[in-house]
Short mmCIF file of C-alpha atoms in Angstrom, two decimals:
data_model
loop_
_atom_site.label_atom_id
_atom_site.label_comp_id
_atom_site.label_asym_id
_atom_site.label_seq_id
_atom_site.Cartn_x
_atom_site.Cartn_y
_atom_site.Cartn_z
CA MET A 25 0.00 0.00 0.00
CA SER A 26 2.82 2.36 0.85
CA ALA A 27 4.27 1.81 -2.59
CA ALA A 28 1.07 3.21 -4.05
CA ILE A 29 1.42 6.39 -2.04
CA ALA A 30 4.98 7.34 -1.27
CA PRO A 31 6.82 7.16 -4.61
CA SER A 32 4.26 9.19 -6.55
CA VAL A 33 4.10 12.02 -4.03
CA PRO A 34 6.62 14.72 -4.81
CA VAL A 35 8.40 16.28 -1.88
CA GLY A 36 7.28 19.57 -0.33
CA GLY A 37 4.55 22.18 -0.70
CA ALA A 38 0.80 22.42 -0.71
CA ALA A 39 0.55 20.27 -3.82
CA THR A 40 2.19 17.41 -1.97
CA ALA A 41 -0.23 17.79 0.91
CA VAL A 42 -3.26 17.88 -1.38
CA ARG A 43 -2.05 14.84 -3.29
CA LEU A 44 -1.43 12.93 -0.08
CA ILE A 45 -4.90 13.80 1.22
CA TRP A 46 -6.41 12.53 -2.03
CA ARG A 47 -4.37 9.33 -2.00
CA LEU A 48 -5.31 8.57 1.59
CA SER A 49 -8.97 9.23 0.81
CA VAL A 50 -8.94 6.92 -2.20
CA ARG A 51 -6.99 4.30 -0.26
CA GLY A 52 -9.86 4.18 2.24
CA MET A 53 -12.36 3.60 -0.55
CA LEU A 54 -10.21 0.80 -1.97
CA ARG A 55 -10.23 -0.73 1.50
CA ILE A 56 -14.03 -0.95 1.35
CA ALA A 57 -13.95 -2.50 -2.10
CA ARG A 58 -11.46 -5.14 -0.96
CA ARG A 59 -13.29 -6.09 2.24
CA PRO A 60 -16.80 -7.42 1.84
CA SER A 61 -17.34 -7.17 5.61
CA LEU A 62 -17.25 -3.37 5.30
CA ILE A 63 -20.19 -3.42 2.90
CA ILE A 64 -22.56 -4.17 5.80
CA PRO A 65 -22.02 -0.92 7.75
CA THR A 66 -21.49 1.09 4.56
CA LEU A 67 -24.45 0.00 2.53
CA ILE A 68 -26.68 -2.66 4.03
CA MET A 69 -27.23 -1.26 7.52
CA PRO A 70 -28.41 2.24 6.47
CA VAL A 71 -30.82 0.78 3.92
CA PHE A 72 -32.07 -1.79 6.42
CA LEU A 73 -32.58 0.91 9.04
CA LEU A 74 -34.56 3.01 6.54
CA VAL A 75 -36.79 0.11 5.54
CA SER A 76 -37.26 -1.30 9.03
CA PHE A 77 -37.93 2.01 10.78
CA SER A 78 -40.30 3.13 8.04
CA GLY A 79 -41.99 -0.26 7.92
CA SER A 80 -42.29 -0.83 11.64
CA PHE A 81 -43.46 2.68 12.49
CA SER A 82 -45.52 3.40 9.38
CA GLY A 83 -48.55 3.89 11.64
CA LEU A 84 -47.00 7.07 13.05
CA GLY A 85 -47.92 8.84 9.81
CA GLY A 86 -51.53 8.75 10.97
CA LEU A 87 -50.81 10.88 14.01
CA GLN A 88 -51.55 14.60 13.93
CA GLY A 89 -48.40 16.69 14.16
CA TYR A 90 -46.07 14.05 12.70
CA GLY A 91 -45.46 16.26 9.68
CA THR A 92 -46.02 13.68 6.96
CA ASP A 93 -48.28 10.74 6.28
CA ASN A 94 -45.47 8.83 4.54
CA VAL A 95 -43.03 7.77 7.25
CA TYR A 96 -40.25 7.36 4.64
CA ASN A 97 -40.24 11.17 4.38
CA TRP A 98 -39.37 11.30 8.06
CA MET A 99 -36.97 8.38 8.33
CA THR A 100 -34.81 9.03 5.25
CA ALA A 101 -32.73 11.75 6.90
CA TYR A 102 -32.30 9.58 10.01
CA ALA A 103 -31.14 6.57 7.99
CA VAL A 104 -28.66 8.79 6.12
CA LEU A 105 -27.42 10.09 9.47
CA GLN A 106 -26.86 6.54 10.72
CA GLY A 107 -25.04 5.59 7.52
CA VAL A 108 -22.68 8.55 7.57
CA SER A 109 -21.99 7.93 11.27
CA PHE A 110 -20.53 4.58 10.23
CA ALA A 111 -18.49 6.48 7.63
CA GLY A 112 -16.99 8.61 10.39
CA VAL A 113 -16.18 5.54 12.43
CA GLY A 114 -14.62 4.02 9.31
CA ALA A 115 -12.08 6.84 9.07
CA ALA A 116 -11.03 6.13 12.64
CA GLY A 117 -10.92 2.40 11.93
CA MET A 118 -8.59 2.85 8.97
CA THR A 119 -6.18 5.00 10.99
CA ALA A 120 -6.28 2.66 14.00
CA GLU A 121 -5.53 -0.30 11.77
CA ASP A 122 -2.58 1.54 10.24
CA MET A 123 -1.24 2.22 13.71
CA GLU A 124 -1.60 -1.40 14.79
CA ASN A 125 0.13 -2.83 11.75
CA GLY A 126 2.92 -0.24 11.69
CA PHE A 127 1.95 1.46 8.44
CA TYR A 128 1.24 4.71 10.26
CA ASP A 129 4.92 5.00 11.24
CA ARG A 130 5.73 5.03 7.55
CA LEU A 131 3.01 7.61 6.88
CA LEU A 132 4.59 9.86 9.49
CA LEU A 133 7.76 9.86 7.39
CA VAL A 134 5.94 11.02 4.25
CA PRO A 135 6.63 14.67 3.36
CA GLY A 136 3.74 17.13 3.45
CA GLY A 137 3.36 17.86 7.15
CA ARG A 138 0.90 16.43 9.61
CA LEU A 139 -2.29 18.02 8.30
CA PRO A 140 -2.79 15.46 5.48
CA LEU A 141 -2.76 12.71 8.12
CA LEU A 142 -5.86 14.34 9.58
CA LEU A 143 -7.52 15.47 6.36
CA GLY A 144 -6.85 12.22 4.46
CA PRO A 145 -9.05 10.03 6.67
CA ILE A 146 -11.63 12.82 6.77
CA GLY A 147 -11.58 12.86 2.97
CA TYR A 148 -12.16 9.10 3.01
CA SER A 149 -15.06 9.61 5.38
CA LEU A 150 -16.58 12.21 3.02
CA LEU A 151 -16.19 9.99 -0.03
CA ARG A 152 -17.60 7.02 1.85
CA SER A 153 -20.59 9.05 3.06
CA LEU A 154 -21.66 9.47 -0.56
CA ILE A 155 -22.48 5.74 -0.73
CA PRO A 156 -25.03 5.41 2.10
CA THR A 157 -26.51 8.83 1.39
CA THR A 158 -27.13 8.08 -2.28
CA MET A 159 -28.34 4.53 -1.62
CA VAL A 160 -30.75 5.59 1.11
CA LEU A 161 -32.14 8.37 -1.09
CA LEU A 162 -32.60 5.97 -4.01
CA VAL A 163 -34.36 3.37 -1.85
CA ALA A 164 -36.53 6.07 -0.26
CA TYR A 165 -37.67 7.26 -3.69
CA THR A 166 -38.14 3.88 -5.30
CA LEU A 167 -39.35 1.65 -2.48
CA GLY A 168 -40.80 4.23 -0.12
CA SER A 169 -42.20 6.74 -2.64
CA ALA A 170 -40.60 9.54 -0.63
CA ASP A 171 -41.57 12.99 -1.77
CA VAL A 172 -38.94 15.73 -1.88
CA ALA A 173 -41.16 18.78 -1.73
CA GLY A 174 -38.04 20.91 -1.31
CA GLY A 175 -36.69 19.83 -4.69
CA VAL A 176 -32.99 20.04 -5.49
CA ALA A 177 -32.39 22.27 -2.48
CA GLY A 178 -33.92 19.59 -0.28
CA VAL A 179 -31.58 16.92 -1.66
CA ALA A 180 -28.65 19.33 -1.32
CA MET A 181 -29.49 19.76 2.36
CA VAL A 182 -29.33 15.98 2.85
CA TYR A 183 -25.87 15.80 1.29
CA LEU A 184 -24.68 18.90 3.14
CA GLY A 185 -25.79 17.43 6.46
CA ALA A 186 -24.28 14.05 5.56
CA PHE A 187 -20.89 15.60 4.77
CA GLY A 188 -20.96 17.63 7.95
CA VAL A 189 -21.85 14.69 10.18
CA ALA A 190 -19.30 12.41 8.48
CA THR A 191 -16.60 15.05 9.02
CA ALA A 192 -17.56 15.66 12.65
CA PHE A 193 -17.65 11.96 13.56
CA ALA A 194 -14.44 11.28 11.64
CA CYS A 195 -12.77 13.99 13.75
CA LEU A 196 -14.23 12.47 16.92
CA GLY A 197 -12.97 9.05 15.88
CA LEU A 198 -9.50 10.36 15.02
CA PHE A 199 -9.38 12.21 18.35
CA ALA A 200 -9.96 8.88 20.12
CA VAL A 201 -7.52 7.00 17.87
CA PHE A 202 -4.72 9.50 18.45
CA ILE A 203 -5.18 8.95 22.18
CA LEU A 204 -5.69 5.16 22.31
CA LYS A 205 -3.62 4.29 19.22
CA SER A 206 -5.58 1.07 18.63
CA MET A 207 -8.87 -0.35 17.40
CA ARG A 208 -10.17 0.02 20.96
CA ALA A 209 -10.86 3.62 19.98
CA LEU A 210 -13.71 2.39 17.79
CA LEU A 211 -15.44 0.83 20.76
CA ALA A 212 -14.92 4.02 22.72
CA ILE A 213 -16.60 6.24 20.12
CA GLN A 214 -19.43 3.95 19.06
CA VAL A 215 -21.38 4.45 22.26
CA PRO A 216 -21.33 8.29 22.22
CA ILE A 217 -22.08 8.35 18.49
CA PHE A 218 -24.99 5.95 18.98
CA MET A 219 -26.29 8.02 21.89
CA ILE A 220 -26.04 11.40 20.17
CA THR A 221 -27.83 10.13 17.06
CA PHE A 222 -30.43 8.08 18.92
CA LEU A 223 -31.41 10.68 21.53
CA SER A 224 -32.62 13.15 18.93
CA ILE A 225 -35.60 13.69 16.64
CA GLY A 226 -34.52 10.71 14.56
CA GLN A 227 -37.80 8.83 14.70
CA VAL A 228 -40.39 11.30 15.99
CA PRO A 229 -40.73 15.09 16.28
CA LEU A 230 -39.71 16.85 19.46
CA SER A 231 -43.36 17.50 20.29
CA PHE A 232 -43.97 13.74 20.52
CA GLN A 233 -41.21 13.20 23.06
CA THR A 234 -41.80 13.35 26.79
CA GLY A 235 -39.78 13.65 29.99
CA TRP A 236 -36.03 13.15 29.96
CA LEU A 237 -35.89 12.31 26.26
CA HIS A 238 -37.51 15.63 25.33
CA ALA A 239 -35.02 17.51 27.51
CA VAL A 240 -32.01 15.70 26.02
CA SER A 241 -33.25 15.84 22.46
CA ARG A 242 -33.95 19.58 22.66
CA ILE A 243 -30.30 20.41 23.44
CA ASN A 244 -28.79 17.68 21.27
CA PRO A 245 -26.85 19.32 18.37
CA ILE A 246 -27.98 16.51 16.07
CA THR A 247 -31.60 17.68 16.41
CA PRO A 248 -31.12 20.90 14.34
CA VAL A 249 -28.93 18.96 11.91
CA LEU A 250 -31.76 16.49 11.32
CA THR A 251 -34.23 19.35 10.95
CA MET A 252 -31.99 20.81 8.26
CA MET A 253 -31.57 17.49 6.44
CA ARG A 254 -35.25 16.55 6.69
CA GLN A 255 -36.90 19.84 5.73
CA GLY A 256 -36.90 19.10 2.01
CA PHE A 257 -39.04 16.01 2.61
CA LEU A 258 -41.64 17.90 4.62
CA GLY A 259 -41.89 21.13 2.63
CA PRO A 260 -39.80 23.85 1.00
CA VAL A 261 -36.27 24.54 2.21
CA THR A 262 -36.11 27.59 4.45
CA TRP A 263 -33.29 29.54 6.03
CA ALA A 264 -35.00 29.22 9.42
CA ASP A 265 -34.73 25.41 9.27
CA SER A 266 -31.21 25.54 7.83
CA TRP A 267 -29.06 27.90 9.86
CA PRO A 268 -29.35 26.14 13.25
CA GLY A 269 -28.20 22.93 11.60
CA LEU A 270 -25.30 24.64 9.89
CA VAL A 271 -24.22 26.26 13.16
CA ALA A 272 -24.45 22.90 14.96
CA LEU A 273 -22.36 21.21 12.28
CA LEU A 274 -19.74 23.94 12.35
CA ALA A 275 -19.57 23.68 16.13
CA LEU A 276 -19.25 19.87 16.04
CA VAL A 277 -16.62 19.89 13.30
CA GLY A 278 -14.70 22.71 14.98
CA PHE A 279 -14.78 21.12 18.42
CA PHE A 280 -13.86 17.58 17.38
CA GLY A 281 -11.53 18.80 14.62
CA ILE A 282 -9.47 20.92 16.98
CA GLY A 283 -9.41 18.06 19.47
CA ALA A 284 -8.17 15.63 16.83
CA TRP A 285 -5.52 18.08 15.57
CA VAL A 286 -4.23 18.75 19.09
CA MET A 287 -4.00 15.02 19.82
CA LEU A 288 -2.25 14.34 16.50
CA ARG A 289 0.33 17.04 17.22
CA ARG A 290 0.80 15.67 20.72
CA MET A 291 1.30 12.15 19.37
CA ALA A 292 3.52 13.21 16.46
CA PRO A 293 4.87 16.77 16.96
CA MET B 7 -6.35 -16.39 21.95
CA THR B 8 -7.10 -13.83 24.64
CA ALA B 9 -5.69 -13.99 28.11
CA ALA B 10 -9.16 -14.63 29.51
CA ARG B 11 -9.64 -17.44 27.07
CA ALA B 12 -6.31 -18.98 27.90
CA ASP B 13 -7.16 -18.70 31.55
CA ASP B 14 -10.51 -20.30 30.87
CA GLN B 15 -8.92 -23.23 29.11
CA SER B 16 -6.28 -23.73 31.72
CA ALA B 17 -8.88 -23.57 34.45
CA ASP B 18 -10.96 -26.12 32.62
CA ASP B 19 -8.19 -28.31 31.40
CA PRO B 20 -9.62 -31.11 29.26
CA SER B 21 -7.51 -33.61 31.06
CA ALA B 22 -9.20 -32.54 34.26
CA VAL B 23 -12.59 -32.83 32.59
CA GLY B 24 -11.67 -36.17 31.23
CA ALA B 25 -10.33 -37.31 34.57
CA GLY B 26 -13.58 -36.31 36.21
CA MET B 27 -15.49 -38.37 33.69
CA GLU B 28 -13.45 -41.52 33.61
CA PRO B 29 -14.23 -44.29 33.14
CA PRO B 30 -16.63 -43.67 30.25
CA HIS B 31 -19.76 -45.41 31.38
CA ARG B 32 -23.41 -44.38 31.01
CA GLY B 33 -23.71 -43.08 34.55
CA SER B 34 -21.05 -40.47 33.94
CA VAL B 35 -22.86 -38.71 31.09
CA LEU B 36 -24.74 -36.50 33.52
CA ALA B 37 -21.50 -35.63 35.30
CA GLN B 38 -19.89 -34.81 31.98
CA ALA B 39 -22.80 -32.57 31.00
CA VAL B 40 -22.63 -30.82 34.36
CA GLU B 41 -18.89 -30.23 34.07
CA LEU B 42 -19.08 -28.91 30.51
CA SER B 43 -22.10 -26.79 31.42
CA ARG B 44 -20.22 -25.25 34.33
CA ARG B 45 -17.36 -24.38 32.01
CA SER B 46 -19.72 -22.82 29.49
CA ILE B 47 -21.64 -20.85 32.15
CA ARG B 48 -18.39 -19.53 33.61
CA THR B 49 -17.27 -18.43 30.15
CA SER B 50 -20.58 -16.62 29.57
CA PHE B 51 -20.28 -14.57 32.76
CA ARG B 52 -16.56 -13.90 32.42
CA ASN B 53 -17.11 -12.19 29.09
CA MET B 54 -18.77 -9.06 30.46
CA ALA B 55 -17.91 -7.13 27.28
CA ALA B 56 -20.48 -9.32 25.53
CA PHE B 57 -22.90 -9.66 28.45
CA ILE B 58 -23.37 -5.98 29.35
CA PRO B 59 -24.32 -4.60 25.88
CA GLY B 60 -26.94 -7.33 25.66
CA LEU B 61 -28.57 -5.80 28.71
CA VAL B 62 -27.93 -2.10 28.18
CA PHE B 63 -28.98 -1.82 24.53
CA PRO B 64 -32.50 -3.30 24.93
CA LEU B 65 -33.09 -1.30 28.11
CA MET B 66 -31.90 1.87 26.40
CA LEU B 67 -34.16 1.20 23.44
CA ALA B 68 -37.10 0.58 25.77
CA ALA B 69 -36.42 3.83 27.66
CA VAL B 70 -36.28 5.88 24.46
CA TYR B 71 -39.27 4.21 22.81
CA SER B 72 -41.47 4.57 25.87
CA ALA B 73 -40.59 8.30 25.97
CA GLN B 74 -41.23 8.91 22.28
CA PHE B 75 -44.11 6.63 21.35
CA SER B 76 -46.60 7.52 24.08
CA ARG B 77 -48.81 9.30 21.50
CA ALA B 78 -48.86 6.17 19.39
CA LEU B 79 -50.96 4.45 22.06
CA ALA B 80 -53.90 6.56 20.81
CA LEU B 81 -53.66 5.17 17.28
CA PRO B 82 -56.68 3.10 16.21
CA GLY B 83 -55.55 -0.53 16.22
CA PHE B 84 -52.94 -0.13 18.92
CA PRO B 85 -53.58 -2.63 21.74
CA LYS B 86 -55.11 -1.16 24.88
CA VAL B 87 -52.17 -0.72 27.19
CA ASP B 88 -51.31 1.51 30.15
CA SER B 89 -47.91 2.53 28.83
CA PHE B 90 -45.55 1.75 25.96
CA LEU B 91 -43.27 0.20 28.57
CA ASP B 92 -45.82 -2.58 29.17
CA PHE B 93 -46.14 -3.08 25.42
CA ILE B 94 -42.41 -3.50 24.91
CA VAL B 95 -41.68 -5.92 27.82
CA PRO B 96 -41.57 -9.13 25.72
CA ALA B 97 -39.56 -7.47 22.94
CA SER B 98 -36.93 -6.18 25.33
CA ILE B 99 -36.53 -9.58 26.96
CA LEU B 100 -36.22 -11.43 23.67
CA GLN B 101 -33.88 -8.77 22.29
CA SER B 102 -31.65 -9.07 25.33
CA VAL B 103 -31.61 -12.84 25.03
CA SER B 104 -30.89 -12.81 21.30
CA PHE B 105 -27.80 -10.67 21.87
CA GLY B 106 -25.94 -13.51 23.56
CA ALA B 107 -27.64 -16.54 22.11
CA THR B 108 -25.23 -17.03 19.23
CA ALA B 109 -22.34 -17.08 21.70
CA ALA B 110 -22.74 -20.85 22.19
CA GLY B 111 -21.90 -21.41 18.54
CA ALA B 112 -19.12 -18.84 18.57
CA GLU B 113 -17.53 -20.51 21.62
CA LEU B 114 -17.78 -23.95 20.04
CA ALA B 115 -16.21 -22.57 16.85
CA LEU B 116 -13.43 -21.12 18.97
CA ASP B 117 -12.93 -24.57 20.53
CA ILE B 118 -12.75 -26.05 17.03
CA GLU B 119 -10.35 -23.38 15.78
CA GLY B 120 -8.15 -23.67 18.87
CA GLY B 121 -8.04 -27.46 18.87
CA PHE B 122 -9.80 -27.89 22.21
CA PHE B 123 -12.72 -29.59 20.44
CA ASP B 124 -10.37 -32.27 19.10
CA ARG B 125 -9.04 -32.88 22.60
CA LEU B 126 -12.59 -33.14 23.91
CA VAL B 127 -13.73 -35.68 21.32
CA SER B 128 -10.60 -37.75 21.83
CA SER B 129 -11.35 -37.91 25.56
CA PRO B 130 -14.03 -40.25 26.94
CA VAL B 131 -16.77 -37.65 26.74
CA ALA B 132 -20.22 -38.40 25.38
CA ARG B 133 -20.52 -36.33 22.18
CA VAL B 134 -23.91 -34.88 23.00
CA THR B 135 -22.63 -33.42 26.26
CA ILE B 136 -20.36 -31.11 24.26
CA LEU B 137 -23.48 -29.52 22.79
CA ILE B 138 -25.44 -29.64 26.04
CA GLY B 139 -22.61 -27.92 27.83
CA ARG B 140 -22.48 -25.08 25.34
CA LEU B 141 -26.25 -24.60 25.31
CA ALA B 142 -26.37 -24.56 29.11
CA GLY B 143 -24.27 -21.40 29.08
CA SER B 144 -26.70 -19.71 26.68
CA ALA B 145 -29.72 -20.86 28.68
CA VAL B 146 -28.41 -19.62 32.03
CA GLU B 147 -27.26 -16.35 30.50
CA ALA B 148 -30.72 -15.88 28.94
CA LEU B 149 -32.44 -16.58 32.24
CA VAL B 150 -30.26 -14.12 34.16
CA LYS B 151 -30.67 -11.41 31.53
CA SER B 152 -34.45 -11.89 31.41
CA ILE B 153 -34.71 -11.60 35.18
CA ILE B 154 -32.60 -8.43 35.23
CA VAL B 155 -34.61 -6.85 32.38
CA LEU B 156 -37.88 -7.71 34.12
CA ILE B 157 -36.68 -6.23 37.42
CA VAL B 158 -35.66 -2.98 35.69
CA PHE B 159 -39.05 -2.80 33.95
CA PHE B 160 -40.86 -3.36 37.26
CA VAL B 161 -38.78 -0.62 38.92
CA PHE B 162 -39.88 1.79 36.18
CA GLY B 163 -43.54 0.90 36.62
CA ALA B 164 -44.21 -1.84 34.09
CA ARG B 165 -47.01 -4.28 34.96
CA VAL B 166 -47.54 -7.89 33.99
CA ASP B 167 -51.30 -8.42 34.14
CA GLY B 168 -50.91 -12.17 33.74
CA GLY B 169 -49.28 -12.35 37.17
CA VAL B 170 -46.62 -14.76 38.31
CA GLY B 171 -47.68 -17.32 35.72
CA ALA B 172 -47.04 -14.86 32.90
CA VAL B 173 -43.66 -13.96 34.35
CA ILE B 174 -42.70 -17.63 34.42
CA VAL B 175 -43.86 -18.07 30.82
CA LEU B 176 -41.77 -15.02 29.80
CA LEU B 177 -38.69 -16.54 31.41
CA VAL B 178 -39.27 -20.02 29.98
CA ALA B 179 -39.92 -18.64 26.49
CA SER B 180 -36.75 -16.56 26.60
CA VAL B 181 -34.67 -19.58 27.64
CA LEU B 182 -36.24 -21.75 24.91
CA LEU B 183 -35.56 -19.07 22.29
CA ALA B 184 -31.96 -18.81 23.49
CA LEU B 185 -31.66 -22.59 23.10
CA ALA B 186 -33.14 -22.44 19.59
CA ILE B 187 -30.83 -19.64 18.43
CA GLY B 188 -27.89 -21.19 20.29
CA ALA B 189 -28.42 -24.55 18.57
CA VAL B 190 -28.41 -22.84 15.17
CA GLY B 191 -25.08 -21.32 16.16
CA LEU B 192 -23.78 -24.76 17.20
CA LEU B 193 -24.85 -26.26 13.91
CA LEU B 194 -23.06 -23.50 12.01
CA ALA B 195 -19.97 -23.94 14.17
CA ILE B 196 -19.96 -27.69 13.49
CA ARG B 197 -20.45 -27.20 9.76
CA THR B 198 -17.99 -24.33 9.27
CA GLY B 199 -15.64 -24.48 12.26
CA SER B 200 -15.40 -20.71 11.93
CA GLN B 201 -16.15 -18.23 14.65
CA GLU B 202 -16.50 -15.48 12.04
CA ALA B 203 -19.18 -17.44 10.20
CA VAL B 204 -21.16 -17.95 13.41
CA ASN B 205 -20.87 -14.30 14.39
CA ALA B 206 -22.07 -13.31 10.93
CA THR B 207 -25.50 -14.71 11.85
CA PHE B 208 -26.04 -12.03 14.48
CA PRO B 209 -27.31 -9.39 12.02
CA LEU B 210 -29.82 -11.99 10.82
CA VAL B 211 -31.13 -12.41 14.38
CA PHE B 212 -31.29 -8.61 14.72
CA VAL B 213 -33.20 -8.24 11.45
CA THR B 214 -35.61 -11.05 12.32
CA LEU B 215 -36.45 -9.36 15.60
CA PHE B 216 -36.89 -5.94 14.05
CA VAL B 217 -39.13 -7.09 11.20
CA SER B 218 -41.73 -8.41 13.62
CA SER B 219 -44.30 -7.09 16.06
CA ALA B 220 -41.54 -6.55 18.64
CA PHE B 221 -41.65 -2.75 18.67
CA PHE B 222 -44.96 -1.88 17.01
CA PRO B 223 -48.16 -3.79 16.32
CA THR B 224 -48.29 -5.42 12.90
CA GLU B 225 -51.87 -4.12 12.52
CA LEU B 226 -50.37 -0.63 12.11
CA MET B 227 -47.86 -1.67 9.45
CA THR B 228 -48.63 -1.65 5.76
CA GLY B 229 -47.83 -3.50 2.53
CA TRP B 230 -45.16 -6.15 2.12
CA TYR B 231 -43.49 -5.20 5.39
CA GLN B 232 -46.68 -6.03 7.28
CA ALA B 233 -46.94 -9.37 5.47
CA VAL B 234 -43.35 -10.28 6.36
CA ALA B 235 -43.78 -9.18 9.97
CA GLN B 236 -47.04 -11.09 10.40
CA ASN B 237 -45.44 -14.29 9.10
CA ASN B 238 -42.29 -13.93 11.17
CA PRO B 239 -42.02 -16.65 13.87
CA ILE B 240 -40.79 -13.99 16.29
CA THR B 241 -44.18 -12.28 15.93
CA TRP B 242 -45.90 -15.58 16.73
CA ILE B 243 -43.87 -15.78 19.95
CA ILE B 244 -44.10 -12.11 20.95
CA ASP B 245 -47.84 -11.62 20.37
CA PRO B 246 -49.01 -14.24 22.90
CA LEU B 247 -46.33 -13.12 25.35
CA ARG B 248 -47.56 -9.54 24.98
CA ARG B 249 -51.18 -10.58 25.55
CA LEU B 250 -50.09 -12.29 28.77
CA VAL B 251 -48.44 -9.03 29.83
CA ILE B 252 -51.15 -6.53 28.89
CA GLU B 253 -54.39 -8.55 28.89
CA GLY B 254 -53.86 -11.14 31.60
CA TRP B 255 -53.44 -14.87 31.98
CA SER B 256 -54.60 -17.22 29.25
CA TRP B 257 -53.71 -20.89 28.94
CA SER B 258 -53.83 -20.74 25.15
CA ASP B 259 -51.42 -17.78 25.03
CA ALA B 260 -49.13 -19.50 27.52
CA GLY B 261 -49.16 -22.61 25.36
CA LEU B 262 -48.38 -20.65 22.21
CA ALA B 263 -45.67 -18.60 23.90
CA ILE B 264 -43.87 -21.71 25.12
CA GLY B 265 -44.85 -24.16 22.39
CA LEU B 266 -43.35 -22.37 19.42
CA PRO B 267 -39.91 -21.57 20.87
CA GLY B 268 -39.96 -25.04 22.43
CA ALA B 269 -40.61 -26.67 19.06
CA LEU B 270 -37.94 -24.48 17.44
CA ALA B 271 -35.48 -25.43 20.18
CA VAL B 272 -36.16 -29.17 19.74
CA LEU B 273 -35.79 -28.94 15.96
CA THR B 274 -32.59 -26.90 15.99
CA MET B 275 -31.01 -28.98 18.77
CA ALA B 276 -31.83 -32.16 16.85
CA ALA B 277 -30.21 -30.63 13.78
CA ALA B 278 -27.11 -29.74 15.82
CA VAL B 279 -26.84 -33.28 17.22
CA LEU B 280 -27.21 -34.74 13.71
CA GLY B 281 -24.60 -32.31 12.44
CA LEU B 282 -22.18 -33.38 15.14
CA GLN B 283 -22.81 -37.07 14.43
CA ARG B 284 -22.11 -36.50 10.74
CA LYS B 285 -18.95 -34.59 11.52
CA MET B 286 -17.74 -37.41 13.76
CA ALA B 287 -18.70 -40.07 11.22
CA SER B 288 -16.76 -38.29 8.48
CA ARG B 289 -13.51 -38.40 10.49
#
């Protein structure tokens, strides 16, 4: 693998860094293609979650205040969110694996500075997030007859949210990997990622939630992100439903990104 | 091989097992089964990394669903129930049990991969006790998990209208389902000898549970999904269990709730025994 990266990367400059980021991103995608076991979290799980949530809870569409009578319109954004969460974890998994098998030591010797070692896996996470997002949208349209009232802008919001979440969770995963330096980091981040996505408006609106869940969901940054991603399925895209999600994504990416960068510099000054 | 696993094998040295079972006469089969069961049960409870998620995830799901689906109770067609927590009792128990049920097969596959299985079959141990021992671990783990889940539900106000009888049926059904799933895992382990292959069945168990009446009534589903859910054996087990919880005691529901997982357990265990016999005959 190193032979595919190191010799073709010229020494020094921004061009080197950009090329290294691209090579690391593509290397991650090749990893998926070569490992059938990675197809399950990348492709099968998000589609299954879309179909099973929409199928099991299709009766919710009959409730006043749910926002749509076709539950696929509600669940699509949530299934995309779950899929791109796996993409974020995947970036961490690739880096942790490199550390365990010694390849990361060789990456540290590659010219181009440390930033590509952070942005490369994030790039992989972004590329990978295209797969579940596109697949879930296709299944929602074909199997679930989902209706994108928000048109192209509505679809764009789904992709924008997907990229933001994939980047944020990739940064969180890398933060953990740079501390633990092993695959154990994946276990450490799966629980918080599951919690933050689950304790939100993933399956029902905030007005349906009661007690502790309502309180948690209201302050969960994923809630405005889901509102932003989902708005195109429930009506036209509006700035009012978009900006809180964008702010939440920027905050998540900034917070976890800085954390990952600090830990990388601490691990490899 | 992990340190815990190595420790487990050294603690349960096959020579010691064999010594405890010698000479190989009929009367010792029970002792062999007890010894292998003890080993399997110890393994189940030592592996807390597998045990705890099987408890936490279903309880977490129940907590979230009961806080977000309370309005759904008003939907026409939803069973009359005091709270969503009551509705989800059987699903949470079966979900918890299914999390660890394939472990019997995975452990047997590990024995095959590590060579311990070969040492067992070359010792004077009745073949069937190898399977019984593995299933005992799954059964005890299922029983303990079910009891813990039930206690947590009771603490948070869940009610079982069918009384003590219904609680017993819930526990028995969960153990029988664990045996049925566990025996499928054993059969796979015998056929493939691969832990990875056995573990790959877990998503199937997860899917089977989700595409059923576990979390929402099938009456409120639509189209092909409803048809699949209504014809899912898990639905046939959960529905009578749920009626025992929310409607009260009924002999017919108790019979259904125990009969189906019982029949599944008998069938899958028979298949596992046959699989083992074939494997031994082909050597």
